[in-house]
PDB file of C-alpha atoms in Angstrom:
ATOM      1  CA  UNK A  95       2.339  -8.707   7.105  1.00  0.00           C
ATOM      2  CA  UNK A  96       2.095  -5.885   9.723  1.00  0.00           C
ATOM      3  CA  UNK A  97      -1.214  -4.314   7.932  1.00  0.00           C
ATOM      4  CA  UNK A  98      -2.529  -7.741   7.507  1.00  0.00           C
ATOM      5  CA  UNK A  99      -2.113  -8.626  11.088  1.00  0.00           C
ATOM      6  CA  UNK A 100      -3.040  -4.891  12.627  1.00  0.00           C
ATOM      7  CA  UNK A 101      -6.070  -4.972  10.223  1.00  0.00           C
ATOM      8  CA  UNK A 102      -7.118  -8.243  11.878  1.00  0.00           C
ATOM      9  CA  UNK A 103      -6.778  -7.582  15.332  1.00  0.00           C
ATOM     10  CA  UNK A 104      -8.528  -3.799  14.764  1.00  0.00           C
ATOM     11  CA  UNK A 105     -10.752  -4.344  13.001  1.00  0.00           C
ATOM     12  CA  UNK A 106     -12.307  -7.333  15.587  1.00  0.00           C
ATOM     13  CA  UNK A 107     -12.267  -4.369  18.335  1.00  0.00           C
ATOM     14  CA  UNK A 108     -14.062  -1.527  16.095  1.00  0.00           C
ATOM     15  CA  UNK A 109     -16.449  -4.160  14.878  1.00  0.00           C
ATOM     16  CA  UNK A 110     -17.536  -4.641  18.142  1.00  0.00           C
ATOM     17  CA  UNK A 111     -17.484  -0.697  19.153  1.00  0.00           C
ATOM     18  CA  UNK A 112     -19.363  -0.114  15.788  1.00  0.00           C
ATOM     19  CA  UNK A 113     -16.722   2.889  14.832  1.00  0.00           C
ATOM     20  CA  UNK A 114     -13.364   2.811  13.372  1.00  0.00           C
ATOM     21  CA  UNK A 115     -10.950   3.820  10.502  1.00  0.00           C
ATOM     22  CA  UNK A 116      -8.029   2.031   9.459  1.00  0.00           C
ATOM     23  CA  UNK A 117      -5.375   3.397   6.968  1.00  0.00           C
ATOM     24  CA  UNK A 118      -2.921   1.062   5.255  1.00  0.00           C
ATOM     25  CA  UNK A 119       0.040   1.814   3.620  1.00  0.00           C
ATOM     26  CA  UNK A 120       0.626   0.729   0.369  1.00  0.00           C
ATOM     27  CA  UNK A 121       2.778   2.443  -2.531  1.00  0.00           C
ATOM     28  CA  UNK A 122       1.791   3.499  -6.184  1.00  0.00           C
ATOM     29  CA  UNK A 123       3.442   0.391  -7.271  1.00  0.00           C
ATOM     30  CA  UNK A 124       0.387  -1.674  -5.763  1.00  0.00           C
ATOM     31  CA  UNK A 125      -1.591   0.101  -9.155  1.00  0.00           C
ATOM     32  CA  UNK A 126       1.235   0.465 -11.228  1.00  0.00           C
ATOM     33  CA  UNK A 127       4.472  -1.578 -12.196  1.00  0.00           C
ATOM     34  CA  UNK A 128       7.524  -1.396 -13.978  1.00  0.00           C
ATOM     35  CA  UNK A 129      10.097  -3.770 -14.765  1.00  0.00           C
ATOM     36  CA  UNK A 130      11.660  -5.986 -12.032  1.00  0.00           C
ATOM     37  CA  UNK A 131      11.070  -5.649  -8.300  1.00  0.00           C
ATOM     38  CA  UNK A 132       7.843  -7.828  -9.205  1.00  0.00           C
ATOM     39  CA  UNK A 133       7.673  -8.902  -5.491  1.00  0.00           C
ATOM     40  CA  UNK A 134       7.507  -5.872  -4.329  1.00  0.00           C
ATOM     41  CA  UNK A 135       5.004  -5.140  -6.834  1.00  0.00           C
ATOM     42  CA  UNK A 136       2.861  -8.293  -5.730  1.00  0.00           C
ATOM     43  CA  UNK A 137       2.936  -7.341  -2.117  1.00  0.00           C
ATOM     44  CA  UNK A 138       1.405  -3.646  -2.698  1.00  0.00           C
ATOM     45  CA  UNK A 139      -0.889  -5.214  -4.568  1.00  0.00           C
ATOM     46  CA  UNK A 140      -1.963  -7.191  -1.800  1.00  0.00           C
ATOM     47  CA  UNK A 141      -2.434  -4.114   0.603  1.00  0.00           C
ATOM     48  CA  UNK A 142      -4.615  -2.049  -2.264  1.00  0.00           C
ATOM     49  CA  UNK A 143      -6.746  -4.955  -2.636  1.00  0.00           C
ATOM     50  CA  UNK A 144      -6.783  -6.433   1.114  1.00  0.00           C
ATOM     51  CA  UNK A 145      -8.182  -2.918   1.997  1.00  0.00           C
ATOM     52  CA  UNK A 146     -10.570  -2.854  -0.440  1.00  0.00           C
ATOM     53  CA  UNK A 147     -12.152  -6.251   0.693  1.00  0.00           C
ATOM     54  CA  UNK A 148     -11.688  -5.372   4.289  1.00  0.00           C
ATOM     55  CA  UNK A 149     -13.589  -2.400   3.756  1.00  0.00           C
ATOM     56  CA  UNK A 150     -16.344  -3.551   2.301  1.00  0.00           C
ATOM     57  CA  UNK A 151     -16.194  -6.505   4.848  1.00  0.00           C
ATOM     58  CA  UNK A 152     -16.399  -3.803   7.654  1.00  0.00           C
ATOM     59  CA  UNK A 153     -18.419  -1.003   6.226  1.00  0.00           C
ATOM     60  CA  UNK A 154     -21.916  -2.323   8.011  1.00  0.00           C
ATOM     61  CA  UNK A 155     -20.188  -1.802  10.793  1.00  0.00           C
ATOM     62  CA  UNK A 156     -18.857   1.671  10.261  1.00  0.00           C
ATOM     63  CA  UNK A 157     -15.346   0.952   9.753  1.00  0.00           C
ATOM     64  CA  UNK A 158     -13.262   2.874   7.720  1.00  0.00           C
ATOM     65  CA  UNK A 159     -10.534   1.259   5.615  1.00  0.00           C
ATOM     66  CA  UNK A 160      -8.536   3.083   3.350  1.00  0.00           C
ATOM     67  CA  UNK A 161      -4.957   2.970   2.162  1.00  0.00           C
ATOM     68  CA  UNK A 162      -2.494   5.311   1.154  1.00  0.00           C
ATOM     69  CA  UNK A 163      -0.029   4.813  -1.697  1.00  0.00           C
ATOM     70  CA  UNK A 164       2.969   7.444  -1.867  1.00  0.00           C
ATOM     71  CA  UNK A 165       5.098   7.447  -5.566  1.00  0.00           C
ATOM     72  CA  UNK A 166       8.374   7.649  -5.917  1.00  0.00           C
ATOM     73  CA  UNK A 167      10.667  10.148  -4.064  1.00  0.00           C
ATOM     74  CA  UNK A 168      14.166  10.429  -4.248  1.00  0.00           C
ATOM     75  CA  UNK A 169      16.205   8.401  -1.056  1.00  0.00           C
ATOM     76  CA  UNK A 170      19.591   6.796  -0.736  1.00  0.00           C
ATOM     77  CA  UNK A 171      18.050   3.710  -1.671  1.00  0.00           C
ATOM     78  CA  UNK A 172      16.313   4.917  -5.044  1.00  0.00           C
ATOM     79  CA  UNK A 173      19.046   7.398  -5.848  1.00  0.00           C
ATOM     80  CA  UNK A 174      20.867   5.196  -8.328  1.00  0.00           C
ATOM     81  CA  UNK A 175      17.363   5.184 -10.141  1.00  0.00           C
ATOM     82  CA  UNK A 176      16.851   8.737 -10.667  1.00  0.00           C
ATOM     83  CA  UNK A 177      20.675   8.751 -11.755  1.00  0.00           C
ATOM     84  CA  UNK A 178      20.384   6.666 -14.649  1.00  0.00           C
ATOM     85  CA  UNK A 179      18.480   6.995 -18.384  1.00  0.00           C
ATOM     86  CA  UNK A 180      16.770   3.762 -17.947  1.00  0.00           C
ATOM     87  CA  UNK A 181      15.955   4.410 -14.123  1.00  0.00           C
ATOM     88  CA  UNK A 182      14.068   7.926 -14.967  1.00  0.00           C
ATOM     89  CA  UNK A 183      12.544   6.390 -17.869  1.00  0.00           C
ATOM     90  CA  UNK A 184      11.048   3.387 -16.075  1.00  0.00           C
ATOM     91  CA  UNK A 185       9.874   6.175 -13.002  1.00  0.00           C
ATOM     92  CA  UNK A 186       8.095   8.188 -15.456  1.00  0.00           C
ATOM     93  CA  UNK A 187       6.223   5.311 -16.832  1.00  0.00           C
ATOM     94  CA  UNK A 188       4.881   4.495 -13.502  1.00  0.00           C
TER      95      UNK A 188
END
């Protein structure tokens, strides 16, 4: 909810100012999914499209809102994924 709630409370001051830009992060999983983590899916979802209406709900006032979405690296939490068959096959589908 931190991009939701920074968004918000921004976006009320660069209204005003009549300049801004706002970058969320979201993650390629907000566009595509694979199986399970659905959640997580949902929630990057959320940012991809919560920009997208917050920048067209801002653009009058020349606000910026864009989001970035990163893929999938290799970290000590994904490692087991890039370790397995099934893991790199469901990464390269994505």
């Amino acid at each position: 909810m931190g991009w939701f709630n920074m968004s918000r409370e921004v976006g009320k001051i660069m209204k005003e100012q009549g300049y801004g830009k706002i970058i969320n992060t979201a993650s390629i999983g907000g566009r595509f999914a694979s199986e399970g983590n659905i959640a997580y899916y949902a929630s990057k979802g959320a940012v991809v499209n919560f920009t997208r209406g917050l920048a067209a709900d801002l653009a009058p006032y020349n606000v910026t809102v864009n989001a970035i979405a990163p893929g999938v690296f290799e970290t000590e939490l994904t490692r087991e994924s890039f370790e397995t068959d099934f893991g790199r096959e469901s990464l390269a589908r994505i």
